[in-house]
Amino acid sequence: MSDAPALTLEDVRRDVAEVLYEDPAELTDDEDLIDWGLDSVRIMSLVEKWRKRGVQVTFADLAERATLADWWAVLGPKTAA
């Protein structure tokens, strides 16, 4: 487990925007991330980044979900308090 602070929705938004080379402010909670260019390689890089922060998440947890809101529904409960 990492000593990093708990992951927040804004962290997720920032991390996703970073891998998409976009401004986090442009990504709303209901944007379809696939339409923005998110692919399996980028999802895996995000999963690894968040695992290093102590979030027990898998590629399968996120792969079939397409929005930040969907992802946060999965990630939020798995995030250390």
PDB file of N, CA and C in Angstrom:
ATOM      1  N   MET A   1       0.847  -1.183   0.000  1.00  0.00           N
ATOM      2  CA  MET A   1       0.000   0.000   0.000  1.00  0.00           C
ATOM      3  C   MET A   1       0.885   1.236   0.000  1.00  0.00           C
ATOM      4  N   SER A   2       0.513   2.199  -0.740  1.00  0.00           N
ATOM      5  CA  SER A   2       1.272   3.440  -0.860  1.00  0.00           C
ATOM      6  C   SER A   2       0.877   4.419   0.227  1.00  0.00           C
ATOM      7  N   ASP A   3       1.793   5.354   0.504  1.00  0.00           N
ATOM      8  CA  ASP A   3       1.483   6.417   1.449  1.00  0.00           C
ATOM      9  C   ASP A   3       0.881   7.632   0.753  1.00  0.00           C
ATOM     10  N   ALA A   4       0.585   7.516  -0.532  1.00  0.00           N
ATOM     11  CA  ALA A   4      -0.001   8.613  -1.297  1.00  0.00           C
ATOM     12  C   ALA A   4      -1.402   8.909  -0.775  1.00  0.00           C
ATOM     13  N   PRO A   5      -1.826  10.165  -0.886  1.00  0.00           N
ATOM     14  CA  PRO A   5      -3.190  10.499  -0.459  1.00  0.00           C
ATOM     15  C   PRO A   5      -4.217   9.727  -1.293  1.00  0.00           C
ATOM     16  N   ALA A   6      -5.399   9.575  -0.727  1.00  0.00           N
ATOM     17  CA  ALA A   6      -6.477   8.861  -1.412  1.00  0.00           C
ATOM     18  C   ALA A   6      -6.761   9.501  -2.772  1.00  0.00           C
ATOM     19  N   LEU A   7      -7.049   8.665  -3.725  1.00  0.00           N
ATOM     20  CA  LEU A   7      -7.400   9.100  -5.070  1.00  0.00           C
ATOM     21  C   LEU A   7      -8.750   9.818  -5.027  1.00  0.00           C
ATOM     22  N   THR A   8      -8.865  10.921  -5.752  1.00  0.00           N
ATOM     23  CA  THR A   8     -10.127  11.664  -5.829  1.00  0.00           C
ATOM     24  C   THR A   8     -10.636  11.644  -7.276  1.00  0.00           C
ATOM     25  N   LEU A   9     -11.873  12.034  -7.447  1.00  0.00           N
ATOM     26  CA  LEU A   9     -12.432  12.143  -8.791  1.00  0.00           C
ATOM     27  C   LEU A   9     -11.613  13.128  -9.625  1.00  0.00           C
ATOM     28  N   GLU A  10     -11.176  14.205  -9.014  1.00  0.00           N
ATOM     29  CA  GLU A  10     -10.379  15.189  -9.758  1.00  0.00           C
ATOM     30  C   GLU A  10      -9.018  14.625 -10.154  1.00  0.00           C
ATOM     31  N   ASP A  11      -8.438  13.754  -9.327  1.00  0.00           N
ATOM     32  CA  ASP A  11      -7.196  13.066  -9.700  1.00  0.00           C
ATOM     33  C   ASP A  11      -7.436  12.191 -10.927  1.00  0.00           C
ATOM     34  N   VAL A  12      -8.539  11.477 -10.910  1.00  0.00           N
ATOM     35  CA  VAL A  12      -8.877  10.597 -12.033  1.00  0.00           C
ATOM     36  C   VAL A  12      -9.055  11.432 -13.298  1.00  0.00           C
ATOM     37  N   ARG A  13      -9.787  12.526 -13.195  1.00  0.00           N
ATOM     38  CA  ARG A  13     -10.011  13.411 -14.341  1.00  0.00           C
ATOM     39  C   ARG A  13      -8.669  13.926 -14.891  1.00  0.00           C
ATOM     40  N   ARG A  14      -7.804  14.377 -13.987  1.00  0.00           N
ATOM     41  CA  ARG A  14      -6.495  14.895 -14.391  1.00  0.00           C
ATOM     42  C   ARG A  14      -5.646  13.803 -15.051  1.00  0.00           C
ATOM     43  N   ASP A  15      -5.633  12.609 -14.473  1.00  0.00           N
ATOM     44  CA  ASP A  15      -4.831  11.509 -15.018  1.00  0.00           C
ATOM     45  C   ASP A  15      -5.339  11.078 -16.388  1.00  0.00           C
ATOM     46  N   VAL A  16      -6.648  10.997 -16.542  1.00  0.00           N
ATOM     47  CA  VAL A  16      -7.225  10.632 -17.847  1.00  0.00           C
ATOM     48  C   VAL A  16      -6.901  11.714 -18.875  1.00  0.00           C
ATOM     49  N   ALA A  17      -7.093  12.958 -18.502  1.00  0.00           N
ATOM     50  CA  ALA A  17      -6.791  14.063 -19.423  1.00  0.00           C
ATOM     51  C   ALA A  17      -5.318  14.027 -19.840  1.00  0.00           C
ATOM     52  N   GLU A  18      -4.450  13.709 -18.903  1.00  0.00           N
ATOM     53  CA  GLU A  18      -3.019  13.654 -19.203  1.00  0.00           C
ATOM     54  C   GLU A  18      -2.704  12.608 -20.276  1.00  0.00           C
ATOM     55  N   VAL A  19      -3.278  11.407 -20.161  1.00  0.00           N
ATOM     56  CA  VAL A  19      -2.988  10.367 -21.162  1.00  0.00           C
ATOM     57  C   VAL A  19      -3.645  10.671 -22.511  1.00  0.00           C
ATOM     58  N   LEU A  20      -4.659  11.541 -22.486  1.00  0.00           N
ATOM     59  CA  LEU A  20      -5.332  11.936 -23.729  1.00  0.00           C
ATOM     60  C   LEU A  20      -4.792  13.253 -24.293  1.00  0.00           C
ATOM     61  N   TYR A  21      -3.833  13.855 -23.575  1.00  0.00           N
ATOM     62  CA  TYR A  21      -3.269  15.151 -23.973  1.00  0.00           C
ATOM     63  C   TYR A  21      -4.355  16.210 -24.109  1.00  0.00           C
ATOM     64  N   GLU A  22      -5.239  16.225 -23.120  1.00  0.00           N
ATOM     65  CA  GLU A  22      -6.351  17.177 -23.100  1.00  0.00           C
ATOM     66  C   GLU A  22      -6.320  17.974 -21.798  1.00  0.00           C
ATOM     67  N   ASP A  23      -7.083  19.043 -21.765  1.00  0.00           N
ATOM     68  CA  ASP A  23      -7.249  19.855 -20.568  1.00  0.00           C
ATOM     69  C   ASP A  23      -8.284  19.159 -19.676  1.00  0.00           C
ATOM     70  N   PRO A  24      -7.974  18.919 -18.405  1.00  0.00           N
ATOM     71  CA  PRO A  24      -8.945  18.266 -17.520  1.00  0.00           C
ATOM     72  C   PRO A  24     -10.304  18.968 -17.486  1.00  0.00           C
ATOM     73  N   ALA A  25     -10.309  20.278 -17.627  1.00  0.00           N
ATOM     74  CA  ALA A  25     -11.567  21.033 -17.596  1.00  0.00           C
ATOM     75  C   ALA A  25     -12.482  20.663 -18.762  1.00  0.00           C
ATOM     76  N   GLU A  26     -11.925  20.108 -19.816  1.00  0.00           N
ATOM     77  CA  GLU A  26     -12.715  19.724 -20.988  1.00  0.00           C
ATOM     78  C   GLU A  26     -13.475  18.413 -20.784  1.00  0.00           C
ATOM     79  N   LEU A  27     -13.046  17.595 -19.829  1.00  0.00           N
ATOM     80  CA  LEU A  27     -13.653  16.278 -19.618  1.00  0.00           C
ATOM     81  C   LEU A  27     -14.711  16.337 -18.528  1.00  0.00           C
ATOM     82  N   THR A  28     -15.968  16.268 -18.928  1.00  0.00           N
ATOM     83  CA  THR A  28     -17.044  16.232 -17.938  1.00  0.00           C
ATOM     84  C   THR A  28     -17.228  14.792 -17.460  1.00  0.00           C
ATOM     85  N   ASP A  29     -17.972  14.634 -16.404  1.00  0.00           N
ATOM     86  CA  ASP A  29     -18.184  13.302 -15.828  1.00  0.00           C
ATOM     87  C   ASP A  29     -18.872  12.343 -16.787  1.00  0.00           C
ATOM     88  N   ASP A  30     -19.650  12.872 -17.725  1.00  0.00           N
ATOM     89  CA  ASP A  30     -20.434  12.012 -18.609  1.00  0.00           C
ATOM     90  C   ASP A  30     -19.886  11.908 -20.031  1.00  0.00           C
ATOM     91  N   GLU A  31     -18.687  12.435 -20.264  1.00  0.00           N
ATOM     92  CA  GLU A  31     -18.060  12.323 -21.594  1.00  0.00           C
ATOM     93  C   GLU A  31     -17.739  10.858 -21.884  1.00  0.00           C
ATOM     94  N   ASP A  32     -17.946  10.434 -23.118  1.00  0.00           N
ATOM     95  CA  ASP A  32     -17.543   9.094 -23.532  1.00  0.00           C
ATOM     96  C   ASP A  32     -16.040   9.136 -23.806  1.00  0.00           C
ATOM     97  N   LEU A  33     -15.264   8.490 -22.950  1.00  0.00           N
ATOM     98  CA  LEU A  33     -13.812   8.550 -23.045  1.00  0.00           C
ATOM     99  C   LEU A  33     -13.274   7.866 -24.291  1.00  0.00           C
ATOM    100  N   ILE A  34     -14.000   6.909 -24.808  1.00  0.00           N
ATOM    101  CA  ILE A  34     -13.600   6.245 -26.052  1.00  0.00           C
ATOM    102  C   ILE A  34     -13.651   7.253 -27.203  1.00  0.00           C
ATOM    103  N   ASP A  35     -14.675   8.090 -27.208  1.00  0.00           N
ATOM    104  CA  ASP A  35     -14.775   9.132 -28.238  1.00  0.00           C
ATOM    105  C   ASP A  35     -13.603  10.111 -28.156  1.00  0.00           C
ATOM    106  N   TRP A  36     -13.023  10.260 -26.970  1.00  0.00           N
ATOM    107  CA  TRP A  36     -11.878  11.158 -26.779  1.00  0.00           C
ATOM    108  C   TRP A  36     -10.556  10.480 -27.156  1.00  0.00           C
ATOM    109  N   GLY A  37     -10.613   9.185 -27.490  1.00  0.00           N
ATOM    110  CA  GLY A  37      -9.406   8.479 -27.916  1.00  0.00           C
ATOM    111  C   GLY A  37      -8.812   7.537 -26.887  1.00  0.00           C
ATOM    112  N   LEU A  38      -9.511   7.297 -25.788  1.00  0.00           N
ATOM    113  CA  LEU A  38      -9.002   6.375 -24.783  1.00  0.00           C
ATOM    114  C   LEU A  38      -9.004   4.958 -25.357  1.00  0.00           C
ATOM    115  N   ASP A  39      -7.881   4.269 -25.214  1.00  0.00           N
ATOM    116  CA  ASP A  39      -7.762   2.899 -25.710  1.00  0.00           C
ATOM    117  C   ASP A  39      -7.247   1.992 -24.603  1.00  0.00           C
ATOM    118  N   SER A  40      -7.109   0.707 -24.899  1.00  0.00           N
ATOM    119  CA  SER A  40      -6.731  -0.270 -23.877  1.00  0.00           C
ATOM    120  C   SER A  40      -5.339  -0.014 -23.308  1.00  0.00           C
ATOM    121  N   VAL A  41      -4.418   0.443 -24.125  1.00  0.00           N
ATOM    122  CA  VAL A  41      -3.062   0.724 -23.637  1.00  0.00           C
ATOM    123  C   VAL A  41      -3.101   1.854 -22.606  1.00  0.00           C
ATOM    124  N   ARG A  42      -3.857   2.873 -22.895  1.00  0.00           N
ATOM    125  CA  ARG A  42      -3.971   3.996 -21.958  1.00  0.00           C
ATOM    126  C   ARG A  42      -4.705   3.582 -20.681  1.00  0.00           C
ATOM    127  N   ILE A  43      -5.720   2.757 -20.816  1.00  0.00           N
ATOM    128  CA  ILE A  43      -6.424   2.267 -19.628  1.00  0.00           C
ATOM    129  C   ILE A  43      -5.448   1.492 -18.741  1.00  0.00           C
ATOM    130  N   MET A  44      -4.634   0.629 -19.339  1.00  0.00           N
ATOM    131  CA  MET A  44      -3.662  -0.144 -18.556  1.00  0.00           C
ATOM    132  C   MET A  44      -2.669   0.776 -17.856  1.00  0.00           C
ATOM    133  N   SER A  45      -2.229   1.836 -18.524  1.00  0.00           N
ATOM    134  CA  SER A  45      -1.284   2.747 -17.876  1.00  0.00           C
ATOM    135  C   SER A  45      -1.940   3.439 -16.678  1.00  0.00           C
ATOM    136  N   LEU A  46      -3.220   3.773 -16.806  1.00  0.00           N
ATOM    137  CA  LEU A  46      -3.945   4.383 -15.691  1.00  0.00           C
ATOM    138  C   LEU A  46      -4.125   3.390 -14.543  1.00  0.00           C
ATOM    139  N   VAL A  47      -4.480   2.153 -14.877  1.00  0.00           N
ATOM    140  CA  VAL A  47      -4.636   1.112 -13.856  1.00  0.00           C
ATOM    141  C   VAL A  47      -3.336   0.957 -13.065  1.00  0.00           C
ATOM    142  N   GLU A  48      -2.214   0.884 -13.764  1.00  0.00           N
ATOM    143  CA  GLU A  48      -0.923   0.737 -13.077  1.00  0.00           C
ATOM    144  C   GLU A  48      -0.609   1.948 -12.197  1.00  0.00           C
ATOM    145  N   LYS A  49      -0.886   3.121 -12.700  1.00  0.00           N
ATOM    146  CA  LYS A  49      -0.651   4.344 -11.916  1.00  0.00           C
ATOM    147  C   LYS A  49      -1.473   4.325 -10.632  1.00  0.00           C
ATOM    148  N   TRP A  50      -2.738   3.943 -10.740  1.00  0.00           N
ATOM    149  CA  TRP A  50      -3.616   3.944  -9.577  1.00  0.00           C
ATOM    150  C   TRP A  50      -3.296   2.800  -8.626  1.00  0.00           C
ATOM    151  N   ARG A  51      -2.853   1.673  -9.143  1.00  0.00           N
ATOM    152  CA  ARG A  51      -2.414   0.577  -8.270  1.00  0.00           C
ATOM    153  C   ARG A  51      -1.241   1.030  -7.410  1.00  0.00           C
ATOM    154  N   LYS A  52      -0.336   1.799  -7.994  1.00  0.00           N
ATOM    155  CA  LYS A  52       0.809   2.306  -7.233  1.00  0.00           C
ATOM    156  C   LYS A  52       0.353   3.226  -6.103  1.00  0.00           C
ATOM    157  N   ARG A  53      -0.821   3.783  -6.245  1.00  0.00           N
ATOM    158  CA  ARG A  53      -1.398   4.643  -5.191  1.00  0.00           C
ATOM    159  C   ARG A  53      -2.237   3.830  -4.215  1.00  0.00           C
ATOM    160  N   GLY A  54      -2.258   2.519  -4.397  1.00  0.00           N
ATOM    161  CA  GLY A  54      -2.960   1.657  -3.456  1.00  0.00           C
ATOM    162  C   GLY A  54      -4.381   1.301  -3.817  1.00  0.00           C
ATOM    163  N   VAL A  55      -4.844   1.680  -4.999  1.00  0.00           N
ATOM    164  CA  VAL A  55      -6.206   1.370  -5.429  1.00  0.00           C
ATOM    165  C   VAL A  55      -6.205  -0.010  -6.086  1.00  0.00           C
ATOM    166  N   GLN A  56      -6.974  -0.920  -5.540  1.00  0.00           N
ATOM    167  CA  GLN A  56      -7.048  -2.276  -6.067  1.00  0.00           C
ATOM    168  C   GLN A  56      -8.051  -2.319  -7.227  1.00  0.00           C
ATOM    169  N   VAL A  57      -7.567  -1.956  -8.405  1.00  0.00           N
ATOM    170  CA  VAL A  57      -8.400  -1.886  -9.600  1.00  0.00           C
ATOM    171  C   VAL A  57      -7.752  -2.729 -10.691  1.00  0.00           C
ATOM    172  N   THR A  58      -8.580  -3.282 -11.570  1.00  0.00           N
ATOM    173  CA  THR A  58      -8.071  -4.072 -12.686  1.00  0.00           C
ATOM    174  C   THR A  58      -8.535  -3.450 -14.004  1.00  0.00           C
ATOM    175  N   PHE A  59      -7.882  -3.863 -15.058  1.00  0.00           N
ATOM    176  CA  PHE A  59      -8.281  -3.437 -16.393  1.00  0.00           C
ATOM    177  C   PHE A  59      -9.755  -3.771 -16.627  1.00  0.00           C
ATOM    178  N   ALA A  60     -10.150  -4.974 -16.248  1.00  0.00           N
ATOM    179  CA  ALA A  60     -11.538  -5.414 -16.459  1.00  0.00           C
ATOM    180  C   ALA A  60     -12.539  -4.526 -15.720  1.00  0.00           C
ATOM    181  N   ASP A  61     -12.127  -3.977 -14.570  1.00  0.00           N
ATOM    182  CA  ASP A  61     -13.026  -3.089 -13.818  1.00  0.00           C
ATOM    183  C   ASP A  61     -13.424  -1.864 -14.638  1.00  0.00           C
ATOM    184  N   LEU A  62     -12.515  -1.408 -15.506  1.00  0.00           N
ATOM    185  CA  LEU A  62     -12.729  -0.149 -16.223  1.00  0.00           C
ATOM    186  C   LEU A  62     -13.030  -0.308 -17.704  1.00  0.00           C
ATOM    187  N   ALA A  63     -12.591  -1.394 -18.299  1.00  0.00           N
ATOM    188  CA  ALA A  63     -12.616  -1.535 -19.755  1.00  0.00           C
ATOM    189  C   ALA A  63     -14.005  -1.416 -20.383  1.00  0.00           C
ATOM    190  N   GLU A  64     -15.021  -1.866 -19.712  1.00  0.00           N
ATOM    191  CA  GLU A  64     -16.368  -1.834 -20.294  1.00  0.00           C
ATOM    192  C   GLU A  64     -17.162  -0.602 -19.880  1.00  0.00           C
ATOM    193  N   ARG A  65     -16.498   0.300 -19.192  1.00  0.00           N
ATOM    194  CA  ARG A  65     -17.153   1.528 -18.750  1.00  0.00           C
ATOM    195  C   ARG A  65     -16.575   2.686 -19.546  1.00  0.00           C
ATOM    196  N   ALA A  66     -17.394   3.677 -19.851  1.00  0.00           N
ATOM    197  CA  ALA A  66     -16.935   4.679 -20.822  1.00  0.00           C
ATOM    198  C   ALA A  66     -16.867   6.110 -20.297  1.00  0.00           C
ATOM    199  N   THR A  67     -17.296   6.352 -19.061  1.00  0.00           N
ATOM    200  CA  THR A  67     -17.298   7.740 -18.579  1.00  0.00           C
ATOM    201  C   THR A  67     -16.550   7.855 -17.253  1.00  0.00           C
ATOM    202  N   LEU A  68     -16.159   9.073 -16.918  1.00  0.00           N
ATOM    203  CA  LEU A  68     -15.533   9.309 -15.622  1.00  0.00           C
ATOM    204  C   LEU A  68     -16.485   8.961 -14.482  1.00  0.00           C
ATOM    205  N   ALA A  69     -17.756   9.253 -14.654  1.00  0.00           N
ATOM    206  CA  ALA A  69     -18.738   8.918 -13.614  1.00  0.00           C
ATOM    207  C   ALA A  69     -18.786   7.407 -13.392  1.00  0.00           C
ATOM    208  N   ASP A  70     -18.781   6.637 -14.485  1.00  0.00           N
ATOM    209  CA  ASP A  70     -18.775   5.178 -14.373  1.00  0.00           C
ATOM    210  C   ASP A  70     -17.507   4.696 -13.675  1.00  0.00           C
ATOM    211  N   TRP A  71     -16.382   5.260 -14.073  1.00  0.00           N
ATOM    212  CA  TRP A  71     -15.105   4.863 -13.470  1.00  0.00           C
ATOM    213  C   TRP A  71     -15.077   5.204 -11.995  1.00  0.00           C
ATOM    214  N   TRP A  72     -15.563   6.388 -11.635  1.00  0.00           N
ATOM    215  CA  TRP A  72     -15.534   6.785 -10.239  1.00  0.00           C
ATOM    216  C   TRP A  72     -16.446   5.902  -9.390  1.00  0.00           C
ATOM    217  N   ALA A  73     -17.539   5.415  -9.971  1.00  0.00           N
ATOM    218  CA  ALA A  73     -18.418   4.480  -9.255  1.00  0.00           C
ATOM    219  C   ALA A  73     -17.649   3.210  -8.880  1.00  0.00           C
ATOM    220  N   VAL A  74     -16.685   2.822  -9.695  1.00  0.00           N
ATOM    221  CA  VAL A  74     -15.845   1.672  -9.412  1.00  0.00           C
ATOM    222  C   VAL A  74     -14.675   2.054  -8.501  1.00  0.00           C
ATOM    223  N   LEU A  75     -13.993   3.137  -8.837  1.00  0.00           N
ATOM    224  CA  LEU A  75     -12.770   3.520  -8.125  1.00  0.00           C
ATOM    225  C   LEU A  75     -13.032   4.079  -6.732  1.00  0.00           C
ATOM    226  N   GLY A  76     -14.072   4.873  -6.581  1.00  0.00           N
ATOM    227  CA  GLY A  76     -14.343   5.531  -5.297  1.00  0.00           C
ATOM    228  C   GLY A  76     -14.351   4.564  -4.118  1.00  0.00           C
ATOM    229  N   PRO A  77     -15.125   3.492  -4.191  1.00  0.00           N
ATOM    230  CA  PRO A  77     -15.161   2.545  -3.068  1.00  0.00           C
ATOM    231  C   PRO A  77     -13.823   1.803  -2.846  1.00  0.00           C
ATOM    232  N   LYS A  78     -12.989   1.735  -3.865  1.00  0.00           N
ATOM    233  CA  LYS A  78     -11.711   1.029  -3.755  1.00  0.00           C
ATOM    234  C   LYS A  78     -10.593   1.933  -3.267  1.00  0.00           C
ATOM    235  N   THR A  79     -10.865   3.215  -3.138  1.00  0.00           N
ATOM    236  CA  THR A  79      -9.865   4.189  -2.751  1.00  0.00           C
ATOM    237  C   THR A  79      -9.710   4.235  -1.248  1.00  0.00           C
ATOM    238  N   ALA A  80      -8.468   4.267  -0.805  1.00  0.00           N
ATOM    239  CA  ALA A  80      -8.185   4.327   0.627  1.00  0.00           C
ATOM    240  C   ALA A  80      -8.728   5.617   1.218  1.00  0.00           C
ATOM    241  N   ALA A  81      -9.276   5.507   2.380  1.00  0.00           N
ATOM    242  CA  ALA A  81      -9.825   6.701   3.052  1.00  0.00           C
ATOM    243  C   ALA A  81      -8.729   7.487   3.730  1.00  0.00           C
TER     244      ALA A  81
END
